[in-house]
Amino acid sequence: MTLFAVTRLPREILFGKGQRHALPAIAARHGRHAFICTDERFAATSQFAEILAALKAASIDTLVHDRTLPDVPRDSVAVCVAQAKDFKPDMVIGIGGGSCLDMAKCAALLLSRGGRLQDYYGEFKVPGPILPVIAVPTTAGTGSEVTPVAVISDSERTLKVGISSPYLIAAVALCDPELTMTCPPSLTAITGADALTHAIEAFTAMRREADSALPQQHVFVGKSALTDHFALLAIRLLGRSLEKAFRDGADEVARADVMMGALAAGCAFGTAGTAAAHAVQYPVGALTHTPHGLGVATMLPYVMNYNLPAATAEIAQVGAALGLARADGTAEQVARATIDEVARLFGSIGITPTLAELGLPEDKVDWTAEQALGIDRLIKNNPRRFDIAGMRRLVKAAYDGDMAASAF
Ligand code: NAD
C-alpha cells in the first residue's frame, strides 16, 4: 500500500493557558461585527464579561445568542439565526461546549447560504464558503473546534443528524485550558472519554488505498499517517492525564493535557472518521437521552474486542501510547491488555459499563443493532466487517456487560 493521506484543519489553531485573551486581535482580522453563540451558563460567567469588554475595547460590535441548548435542537438554530439577520455579522464566535461550537457553525452556514438546516444534512451539501467561525471550546471532548462536522437533533428524525463539509471547519480554533477548569468531574469524564474514543476509533479505522475520488465524495476517509500522528498524541495525553483531571479539576497540567488530547483527537477523526462505537451510540442516545460521550465510551471496549482480529497491531499500539508497560507477549496479548486498560480507565472515571445501565430497554437491542448497521459512513469505516447477526451479538454483549461475548 503506498502512502495516502488527507487532512483538513482550521487555518489557525492556538492552544495554551490565557490564549482567550487573543480573541479581540483575532476577531479584528475578520471584521467589526461578531455574532457570539454561547449558552446561559457561560454567558453568566465573569470570563464571558471580560471577553465582551475586551472585544468592545477593540472596537468590535457584538451580538450575543446565549440560548444554546445541549445537542442543538434544529429549531433552536432557526431562532438563533433570526436574531442575527439584521446585525449582518462578519464572523461567528462559538464559545462553550461542543453544542455551542456546533450552533456557531450552523448559524454561520445559514447566515451565509440561507435555506433550512435540513437542506445540508449529510456530506458535501454545503455549496461554498461560509462566514468565518472562531471556535473557543470550554469542554475538552468533542474536537468540534477543528472538525468539519456539526451535530444537531431534529425532532422529525429519531437519530441525531450531521452536517459534514470542509466549509464548516472553523477559521480559528482558540483553545484555552483555563476555560475547562470549571467542568465538574462527571463532565470531565464524559467529554474526556468522548475524546479518547475519537482517537482510538480514528487510529483503528479502515486504511484505504490512494484514491483521488474518495476525498471529494467523503468527509471521513479512514486512517492515514497524518491522522495517526494526531491520534497517538491524543491517546498519550489522555492516557496520562484524564484520570488526574477527573480526580483533581484544579490540576492545570492535567487540564491542559486533556484539552490538547481532545484537540488532537479532533484533528484525527475529523478526517479519519469514527466507526462502530459511534454508530451504536446514535440509536442508544436517541432512546436513552444520555450524553454522546457516555454512549460512545460505554461501547468502545466491546467494539475494540470485536475488532481485535482485524486490528491487532493497531490496538497494541494504542496500548503503548496509553503507557502500558511493554509486555513480552505477542501483539495479540498486548492488544488484549490494552482493551482491559481502556475498560479500567473508563471504570475509574465512572463511565457506565453496560448498555443496560445506560438505560437501553432490552427489547430495543435488535432495533439498536439495525439502526447502527444502517449508518453506512461509520460502519464502512470500521476495520472489521459487520452483518446484522454480528451487530446484534455485539450490541447484546454490550447490553449484558459480557466482554467475552463481543469476541466472535
Ligand atoms: P455540551 O456542549 O452539550 O455541554 C454540556 C453541558 O456542559 C452544558 O450544560 C454546558 O453548559 C456545560 N459546560 C460546558 N462547558 C463547561 C465548563 N467549562 N464548566 C462547566 N460546565 C460546562 O457538551 P459537549 O460534550 O462539549 O458537546 C456535546 C455535543 O457535541 C453533542 O451534541 C455531540 O453530538 C456534539 N459533538 C460534535 C462533534 C463535532 O465534531 N462537531 C463531535 C462530537 C460530539
Short mmCIF file of C-alpha atoms and ligand atoms in Angstrom, two decimals:
data_model
loop_
_atom_site.label_atom_id
_atom_site.label_comp_id
_atom_site.label_asym_id
_atom_site.label_seq_id
_atom_site.Cartn_x
_atom_site.Cartn_y
_atom_site.Cartn_z
CA MET A 1 0.00 0.00 0.00
CA THR A 2 1.51 3.39 -0.97
CA LEU A 3 1.13 6.42 1.28
CA PHE A 4 -2.23 8.15 1.01
CA ALA A 5 -3.34 10.91 3.36
CA VAL A 6 -5.92 13.62 3.65
CA THR A 7 -6.20 16.22 6.36
CA ARG A 8 -8.42 19.27 6.67
CA LEU A 9 -7.95 21.67 9.54
CA PRO A 10 -8.57 25.30 10.59
CA ARG A 11 -6.21 27.93 9.19
CA GLU A 12 -5.09 28.74 12.72
CA ILE A 13 -5.03 26.61 15.88
CA LEU A 14 -3.96 28.38 19.06
CA PHE A 15 -3.54 26.48 22.30
CA GLY A 16 -2.42 27.47 25.78
CA LYS A 17 -3.28 28.99 29.13
CA GLY A 18 -4.64 32.52 28.63
CA GLN A 19 -4.99 32.23 24.82
CA ARG A 20 -8.56 33.55 25.10
CA HIS A 21 -7.03 37.00 25.60
CA ALA A 22 -6.03 36.90 21.91
CA LEU A 23 -9.67 36.83 20.83
CA PRO A 24 -10.01 40.60 20.16
CA ALA A 25 -6.89 40.65 17.95
CA ILE A 26 -8.05 37.55 16.07
CA ALA A 27 -11.60 38.84 15.66
CA ALA A 28 -10.34 42.21 14.39
CA ARG A 29 -8.73 40.39 11.45
CA HIS A 30 -12.17 39.13 10.43
CA GLY A 31 -14.19 42.34 10.67
CA ARG A 32 -16.03 44.57 13.14
CA HIS A 33 -19.27 42.69 13.80
CA ALA A 34 -19.11 39.49 15.80
CA PHE A 35 -22.13 37.28 16.46
CA ILE A 36 -21.43 35.18 19.56
CA CYS A 37 -23.11 31.82 20.17
CA THR A 38 -22.88 30.59 23.75
CA ASP A 39 -25.17 29.20 26.45
CA GLU A 40 -26.73 30.58 29.62
CA ARG A 41 -24.05 29.06 31.83
CA PHE A 42 -21.07 30.67 30.12
CA ALA A 43 -22.91 33.94 29.47
CA ALA A 44 -23.25 34.34 33.25
CA THR A 45 -19.52 33.96 34.00
CA SER A 46 -17.01 36.71 34.73
CA GLN A 47 -14.81 35.24 31.99
CA PHE A 48 -17.51 36.00 29.45
CA ALA A 49 -17.98 39.54 30.76
CA GLU A 50 -14.21 40.07 30.37
CA ILE A 51 -14.28 38.73 26.81
CA LEU A 52 -17.13 41.06 25.85
CA ALA A 53 -15.36 44.05 27.41
CA ALA A 54 -12.13 43.22 25.58
CA LEU A 55 -13.96 42.91 22.24
CA LYS A 56 -15.64 46.24 22.85
CA ALA A 57 -12.30 47.84 23.68
CA ALA A 58 -11.03 46.57 20.32
CA SER A 59 -13.99 48.34 18.60
CA ILE A 60 -15.76 45.11 17.76
CA ASP A 61 -19.55 45.21 17.97
CA THR A 62 -21.05 42.08 19.44
CA LEU A 63 -24.46 40.45 19.46
CA VAL A 64 -24.86 37.54 21.87
CA HIS A 65 -27.08 34.49 21.47
CA ASP A 66 -26.94 32.81 24.88
CA ARG A 67 -29.68 30.22 24.47
CA THR A 68 -27.74 27.29 23.00
CA LEU A 69 -29.12 24.00 24.33
CA PRO A 70 -27.26 20.70 24.65
CA ASP A 71 -27.41 18.65 21.45
CA VAL A 72 -28.55 21.68 19.39
CA PRO A 73 -32.27 21.14 18.63
CA ARG A 74 -32.90 22.02 14.96
CA ASP A 75 -35.49 24.68 15.60
CA SER A 76 -33.27 26.47 18.10
CA VAL A 77 -30.85 27.16 15.23
CA ALA A 78 -33.57 28.99 13.29
CA VAL A 79 -34.27 31.16 16.36
CA CYS A 80 -30.56 31.92 16.74
CA VAL A 81 -30.17 32.86 13.07
CA ALA A 82 -33.26 35.10 13.10
CA GLN A 83 -31.68 37.06 15.95
CA ALA A 84 -28.59 37.86 13.86
CA LYS A 85 -30.13 38.66 10.45
CA ASP A 86 -30.21 42.45 10.83
CA PHE A 87 -26.88 42.57 12.64
CA LYS A 88 -25.04 41.42 9.47
CA PRO A 89 -22.11 39.79 11.26
CA ASP A 90 -18.66 39.47 9.70
CA MET A 91 -17.90 36.40 11.81
CA VAL A 92 -19.48 33.96 14.26
CA ILE A 93 -17.73 33.20 17.54
CA GLY A 94 -18.76 29.97 19.28
CA ILE A 95 -17.82 29.79 22.96
CA GLY A 96 -18.84 26.81 25.08
CA GLY A 97 -19.05 23.04 24.82
CA GLY A 98 -19.45 21.17 21.56
CA SER A 99 -23.10 22.23 21.40
CA CYS A 100 -22.18 25.95 21.29
CA LEU A 101 -19.48 25.33 18.69
CA ASP A 102 -21.89 23.33 16.53
CA MET A 103 -24.50 26.07 16.95
CA ALA A 104 -21.94 28.63 15.73
CA LYS A 105 -21.14 26.51 12.67
CA CYS A 106 -24.85 26.07 11.85
CA ALA A 107 -25.52 29.80 12.35
CA ALA A 108 -22.60 30.76 10.09
CA LEU A 109 -23.90 28.32 7.48
CA LEU A 110 -27.48 29.63 7.41
CA LEU A 111 -26.46 33.30 7.66
CA SER A 112 -24.16 32.82 4.65
CA ARG A 113 -26.10 30.42 2.49
CA GLY A 114 -29.75 30.74 3.54
CA GLY A 115 -32.19 27.86 3.31
CA ARG A 116 -33.07 25.41 6.05
CA LEU A 117 -30.68 23.34 8.10
CA GLN A 118 -32.14 20.11 6.72
CA ASP A 119 -31.05 21.16 3.21
CA TYR A 120 -27.48 20.50 4.31
CA TYR A 121 -27.79 17.17 6.19
CA GLY A 122 -25.22 14.66 5.00
CA GLU A 123 -21.85 15.11 3.31
CA PHE A 124 -20.68 17.83 0.92
CA LYS A 125 -24.07 19.55 0.76
CA VAL A 126 -22.66 22.99 1.67
CA PRO A 127 -22.09 24.70 -1.68
CA GLY A 128 -19.34 27.15 -0.74
CA PRO A 129 -17.57 29.20 1.92
CA ILE A 130 -19.46 30.43 4.97
CA LEU A 131 -18.82 33.23 7.47
CA PRO A 132 -15.59 32.63 9.38
CA VAL A 133 -16.13 30.79 12.66
CA ILE A 134 -13.86 31.33 15.65
CA ALA A 135 -14.29 28.30 17.92
CA VAL A 136 -13.47 28.65 21.62
CA PRO A 137 -14.19 25.38 23.46
CA THR A 138 -14.91 25.23 27.21
CA THR A 139 -15.07 21.43 27.35
CA ALA A 140 -12.26 19.07 26.41
CA GLY A 141 -14.06 16.47 24.35
CA THR A 142 -15.80 16.85 21.04
CA GLY A 143 -12.98 18.34 18.98
CA SER A 144 -15.65 20.36 17.15
CA GLU A 145 -13.24 23.32 17.18
CA VAL A 146 -11.32 21.59 14.37
CA THR A 147 -13.76 19.18 12.73
CA PRO A 148 -15.81 19.60 9.52
CA VAL A 149 -18.96 18.44 11.33
CA ALA A 150 -21.94 19.91 13.17
CA VAL A 151 -24.26 17.52 15.00
CA ILE A 152 -27.83 18.50 15.71
CA SER A 153 -31.04 16.89 16.95
CA ASP A 154 -34.08 17.04 14.72
CA SER A 155 -37.44 16.20 16.30
CA GLU A 156 -38.65 14.80 12.97
CA ARG A 157 -35.88 12.20 13.00
CA THR A 158 -35.19 9.51 15.55
CA LEU A 159 -31.39 9.70 15.30
CA LYS A 160 -29.23 12.82 15.55
CA VAL A 161 -28.09 14.19 12.22
CA GLY A 162 -24.82 15.59 10.99
CA ILE A 163 -23.80 18.24 8.51
CA SER A 164 -20.35 17.33 7.21
CA SER A 165 -18.45 19.66 4.94
CA PRO A 166 -14.94 21.09 4.78
CA TYR A 167 -16.63 24.52 4.62
CA LEU A 168 -17.82 24.01 8.22
CA ILE A 169 -14.28 23.92 9.58
CA ALA A 170 -13.68 26.88 11.88
CA ALA A 171 -11.26 29.50 10.58
CA VAL A 172 -9.64 29.65 14.02
CA ALA A 173 -9.61 27.20 16.95
CA LEU A 174 -8.74 29.07 20.12
CA CYS A 175 -8.15 26.62 22.95
CA ASP A 176 -7.54 27.89 26.46
CA PRO A 177 -7.46 25.12 29.07
CA GLU A 178 -8.34 27.63 31.80
CA LEU A 179 -11.85 27.64 30.35
CA THR A 180 -12.21 23.95 31.25
CA MET A 181 -11.27 24.37 34.93
CA THR A 182 -14.94 24.71 35.92
CA CYS A 183 -16.00 21.38 34.40
CA PRO A 184 -17.31 19.15 37.19
CA PRO A 185 -15.83 15.62 37.41
CA SER A 186 -18.72 13.93 35.59
CA LEU A 187 -18.45 16.36 32.63
CA THR A 188 -14.65 15.99 32.59
CA ALA A 189 -15.10 12.21 32.48
CA ILE A 190 -17.76 12.10 29.78
CA THR A 191 -16.11 14.63 27.47
CA GLY A 192 -12.62 13.19 28.04
CA ALA A 193 -13.90 9.67 27.30
CA ASP A 194 -15.50 11.06 24.13
CA ALA A 195 -12.07 12.37 23.09
CA LEU A 196 -10.32 9.07 23.83
CA THR A 197 -12.98 7.22 21.85
CA HIS A 198 -12.47 9.61 18.90
CA ALA A 199 -8.73 8.99 19.00
CA ILE A 200 -8.94 5.19 19.28
CA GLU A 201 -11.65 4.84 16.63
CA ALA A 202 -9.67 7.12 14.28
CA PHE A 203 -6.48 5.13 14.90
CA THR A 204 -8.17 1.76 14.32
CA ALA A 205 -10.32 2.95 11.37
CA MET A 206 -10.01 1.43 7.89
CA ARG A 207 -6.92 2.36 5.92
CA ARG A 208 -7.70 2.96 2.26
CA GLU A 209 -5.73 2.80 -0.99
CA ALA A 210 -4.70 6.07 -2.64
CA ASP A 211 -7.82 7.28 -4.43
CA SER A 212 -8.33 10.70 -5.97
CA ALA A 213 -12.14 10.47 -5.91
CA LEU A 214 -12.65 9.34 -2.31
CA PRO A 215 -11.81 12.64 -0.53
CA GLN A 216 -14.05 14.51 -2.97
CA GLN A 217 -17.01 12.29 -2.09
CA HIS A 218 -16.49 11.61 1.61
CA VAL A 219 -15.51 13.74 4.57
CA PHE A 220 -14.36 10.73 6.64
CA VAL A 221 -11.84 8.79 4.57
CA GLY A 222 -10.10 6.45 7.01
CA LYS A 223 -6.82 6.43 8.87
CA SER A 224 -3.55 7.70 7.42
CA ALA A 225 -0.05 8.60 8.55
CA LEU A 226 -1.20 12.17 9.26
CA THR A 227 -4.27 11.28 11.30
CA ASP A 228 -2.32 8.54 13.15
CA HIS A 229 0.12 11.18 14.31
CA PHE A 230 -2.67 13.19 15.93
CA ALA A 231 -4.49 10.12 17.27
CA LEU A 232 -1.41 8.77 19.05
CA LEU A 233 -0.69 12.20 20.56
CA ALA A 234 -4.27 12.30 21.85
CA ILE A 235 -4.07 8.78 23.30
CA ARG A 236 -0.78 9.56 25.07
CA LEU A 237 -2.07 12.78 26.62
CA LEU A 238 -5.44 11.38 27.66
CA GLY A 239 -3.83 8.20 28.97
CA ARG A 240 -1.54 10.11 31.25
CA SER A 241 -3.95 12.81 32.44
CA LEU A 242 -7.66 12.03 32.09
CA GLU A 243 -7.89 10.28 35.47
CA LYS A 244 -5.86 13.10 37.08
CA ALA A 245 -8.15 15.81 35.68
CA PHE A 246 -11.18 13.81 36.82
CA ARG A 247 -9.84 13.45 40.38
CA ASP A 248 -8.44 16.97 40.72
CA GLY A 249 -10.07 19.54 38.49
CA ALA A 250 -7.64 22.19 39.75
CA ASP A 251 -4.64 20.34 38.25
CA GLU A 252 -3.70 22.77 35.46
CA VAL A 253 -1.19 20.44 33.85
CA ALA A 254 -3.73 17.63 33.60
CA ARG A 255 -6.40 20.01 32.31
CA ALA A 256 -4.05 21.21 29.56
CA ASP A 257 -3.15 17.61 28.61
CA VAL A 258 -6.80 16.62 28.36
CA MET A 259 -7.74 19.65 26.30
CA MET A 260 -4.80 19.11 23.94
CA GLY A 261 -5.84 15.44 23.79
CA ALA A 262 -9.35 16.40 22.74
CA LEU A 263 -8.00 18.85 20.16
CA ALA A 264 -5.58 16.27 18.71
CA ALA A 265 -8.34 13.64 18.65
CA GLY A 266 -10.49 16.10 16.67
CA CYS A 267 -7.62 16.63 14.21
CA ALA A 268 -7.50 12.84 13.76
CA PHE A 269 -11.15 11.86 13.48
CA GLY A 270 -12.16 14.97 11.50
CA THR A 271 -10.57 13.25 8.52
CA ALA A 272 -10.12 9.60 9.54
CA GLY A 273 -13.66 9.36 10.90
CA THR A 274 -15.05 7.23 13.68
CA ALA A 275 -16.62 3.78 13.48
CA ALA A 276 -18.86 1.23 15.22
CA ALA A 277 -18.85 2.70 18.76
CA HIS A 278 -20.24 5.91 17.29
CA ALA A 279 -22.71 4.05 15.06
CA VAL A 280 -24.21 2.23 18.07
CA GLN A 281 -24.33 5.43 20.15
CA TYR A 282 -26.67 7.13 17.67
CA PRO A 283 -29.67 4.84 18.36
CA VAL A 284 -28.68 4.33 22.01
CA GLY A 285 -28.51 8.11 22.54
CA ALA A 286 -31.88 8.56 20.83
CA LEU A 287 -33.53 6.04 23.18
CA THR A 288 -31.76 6.82 26.44
CA HIS A 289 -31.13 10.59 26.06
CA THR A 290 -27.69 10.08 27.56
CA PRO A 291 -24.71 12.27 26.60
CA HIS A 292 -22.88 11.43 23.38
CA GLY A 293 -19.54 10.92 25.17
CA LEU A 294 -21.01 8.48 27.67
CA GLY A 295 -22.62 6.34 24.98
CA VAL A 296 -19.56 6.07 22.74
CA ALA A 297 -17.29 5.29 25.71
CA THR A 298 -19.63 2.60 27.04
CA MET A 299 -19.40 0.86 23.65
CA LEU A 300 -15.70 1.32 22.97
CA PRO A 301 -14.17 -1.67 24.86
CA TYR A 302 -16.71 -4.07 23.30
CA VAL A 303 -16.07 -2.65 19.83
CA MET A 304 -12.29 -2.94 20.34
CA ASN A 305 -12.77 -6.58 21.38
CA TYR A 306 -14.88 -7.26 18.28
CA ASN A 307 -12.27 -5.51 16.11
CA LEU A 308 -9.31 -7.31 17.65
CA PRO A 309 -8.81 -9.92 14.90
CA ALA A 310 -8.77 -7.18 12.22
CA ALA A 311 -6.77 -4.55 14.11
CA THR A 312 -4.47 -6.43 16.50
CA ALA A 313 -1.34 -4.41 15.72
CA GLU A 314 -3.16 -1.06 15.94
CA ILE A 315 -4.79 -1.92 19.26
CA ALA A 316 -1.40 -2.98 20.64
CA GLN A 317 -0.02 0.43 19.53
CA VAL A 318 -2.87 2.11 21.39
CA GLY A 319 -1.69 0.24 24.49
CA ALA A 320 1.87 1.51 24.07
CA ALA A 321 0.55 5.08 23.71
CA LEU A 322 -1.52 4.61 26.87
CA GLY A 323 1.69 3.82 28.69
CA LEU A 324 1.14 0.11 29.22
CA ALA A 325 4.43 -1.38 30.22
CA ARG A 326 5.82 -3.32 27.28
CA ALA A 327 4.65 -6.84 27.85
CA ASP A 328 6.83 -9.56 26.46
CA GLY A 329 3.80 -11.11 24.92
CA THR A 330 2.55 -11.36 21.38
CA ALA A 331 0.80 -8.45 19.69
CA GLU A 332 -2.47 -10.20 20.49
CA GLN A 333 -1.67 -10.41 24.20
CA VAL A 334 -0.67 -6.73 24.28
CA ALA A 335 -3.87 -5.82 22.41
CA ARG A 336 -5.97 -7.76 24.92
CA ALA A 337 -4.22 -5.98 27.80
CA THR A 338 -4.96 -2.68 26.01
CA ILE A 339 -8.70 -3.39 25.91
CA ASP A 340 -8.62 -4.26 29.64
CA GLU A 341 -6.79 -0.97 30.30
CA VAL A 342 -9.35 1.10 28.36
CA ALA A 343 -12.16 -0.60 30.31
CA ARG A 344 -10.29 0.01 33.59
CA LEU A 345 -9.63 3.67 32.78
CA PHE A 346 -13.26 4.27 31.86
CA GLY A 347 -14.42 2.42 35.00
CA SER A 348 -12.16 4.58 37.17
CA ILE A 349 -13.83 7.77 35.91
CA GLY A 350 -17.35 6.46 36.25
CA ILE A 351 -18.23 5.59 32.65
CA THR A 352 -21.29 3.33 32.60
CA PRO A 353 -20.02 -0.18 31.78
CA THR A 354 -23.10 -1.61 30.03
CA LEU A 355 -25.91 -0.51 27.72
CA ALA A 356 -28.39 -1.91 30.26
CA GLU A 357 -27.08 0.52 32.90
CA LEU A 358 -27.22 3.31 30.33
CA GLY A 359 -30.97 2.69 30.23
CA LEU A 360 -31.37 0.85 26.93
CA PRO A 361 -34.55 -1.29 27.12
CA GLU A 362 -33.73 -4.97 26.47
CA ASP A 363 -36.42 -5.21 23.82
CA LYS A 364 -34.63 -2.48 21.83
CA VAL A 365 -31.37 -4.39 21.41
CA ASP A 366 -32.26 -5.67 17.94
CA TRP A 367 -33.64 -2.29 16.83
CA THR A 368 -30.42 -0.63 18.04
CA ALA A 369 -28.35 -3.11 16.02
CA GLU A 370 -30.41 -2.49 12.87
CA GLN A 371 -30.15 1.29 13.19
CA ALA A 372 -26.41 1.17 13.88
CA LEU A 373 -25.79 -1.04 10.87
CA GLY A 374 -27.65 1.49 8.72
CA ILE A 375 -25.14 4.26 9.47
CA ASP A 376 -23.10 3.39 6.46
CA ARG A 377 -20.39 6.05 6.67
CA LEU A 378 -19.37 4.83 10.14
CA ILE A 379 -19.87 1.11 9.56
CA LYS A 380 -17.79 1.24 6.36
CA ASN A 381 -15.02 2.85 8.36
CA ASN A 382 -14.85 0.04 10.93
CA PRO A 383 -11.82 -2.21 10.46
CA ARG A 384 -13.87 -5.42 10.77
CA ARG A 385 -16.96 -6.05 8.65
CA PHE A 386 -20.41 -6.47 10.16
CA ASP A 387 -23.54 -8.34 9.21
CA ILE A 388 -26.79 -7.95 11.09
CA ALA A 389 -26.21 -11.09 13.19
CA GLY A 390 -22.77 -9.84 14.21
CA MET A 391 -24.06 -6.39 15.11
CA ARG A 392 -26.87 -7.92 17.19
CA ARG A 393 -24.35 -10.05 19.09
CA LEU A 394 -22.12 -7.04 19.72
CA VAL A 395 -24.98 -4.86 21.00
CA LYS A 396 -26.30 -7.72 23.18
CA ALA A 397 -22.80 -8.30 24.60
CA ALA A 398 -22.55 -4.59 25.50
CA TYR A 399 -26.07 -4.69 26.92
CA ASP A 400 -25.20 -7.65 29.18
CA GLY A 401 -21.69 -6.46 30.01
CA ASP A 402 -20.37 -9.74 28.64
CA MET A 403 -16.97 -8.81 27.22
CA ALA A 404 -16.21 -12.39 26.13
CA ALA A 405 -19.38 -12.46 24.03
CA SER A 406 -18.18 -9.48 21.98
CA ALA A 407 -15.30 -11.56 20.59
CA PHE A 408 -16.66 -13.97 18.00
P1 NAD B 1 -22.30 20.37 25.66
O1 NAD B 1 -21.73 21.45 24.83
O2 NAD B 1 -23.60 19.77 25.22
O3 NAD B 1 -22.43 20.89 27.14
C1 NAD B 1 -22.92 20.05 28.17
C2 NAD B 1 -23.10 20.86 29.43
O4 NAD B 1 -21.82 21.25 29.94
C3 NAD B 1 -23.87 22.17 29.22
O5 NAD B 1 -24.80 22.31 30.27
C4 NAD B 1 -22.79 23.24 29.31
O6 NAD B 1 -23.28 24.48 29.78
C5 NAD B 1 -21.83 22.63 30.30
N1 NAD B 1 -20.47 23.15 30.22
C6 NAD B 1 -19.74 23.43 29.11
N2 NAD B 1 -18.52 23.89 29.45
C7 NAD B 1 -18.47 23.92 30.79
C8 NAD B 1 -17.48 24.32 31.74
N3 NAD B 1 -16.27 24.75 31.34
N4 NAD B 1 -17.79 24.24 33.07
C9 NAD B 1 -19.00 23.78 33.48
N5 NAD B 1 -19.97 23.38 32.63
C10 NAD B 1 -19.72 23.45 31.31
O7 NAD B 1 -21.24 19.17 25.83
P2 NAD B 1 -20.10 18.64 24.87
O8 NAD B 1 -19.85 17.24 25.27
O9 NAD B 1 -18.94 19.55 24.81
O10 NAD B 1 -20.78 18.65 23.41
C11 NAD B 1 -21.72 17.65 23.06
C12 NAD B 1 -22.30 17.95 21.70
O11 NAD B 1 -21.27 17.95 20.71
C13 NAD B 1 -23.29 16.87 21.28
O12 NAD B 1 -24.36 17.46 20.57
C14 NAD B 1 -22.47 16.00 20.36
O13 NAD B 1 -23.26 15.24 19.45
C15 NAD B 1 -21.64 17.03 19.67
N6 NAD B 1 -20.40 16.54 19.05
C16 NAD B 1 -19.95 17.25 17.99
C17 NAD B 1 -18.79 16.86 17.34
C18 NAD B 1 -18.29 17.64 16.16
O14 NAD B 1 -17.27 17.27 15.57
N7 NAD B 1 -18.95 18.69 15.77
C19 NAD B 1 -18.07 15.74 17.79
C20 NAD B 1 -18.55 15.03 18.89
C21 NAD B 1 -19.73 15.45 19.53
#
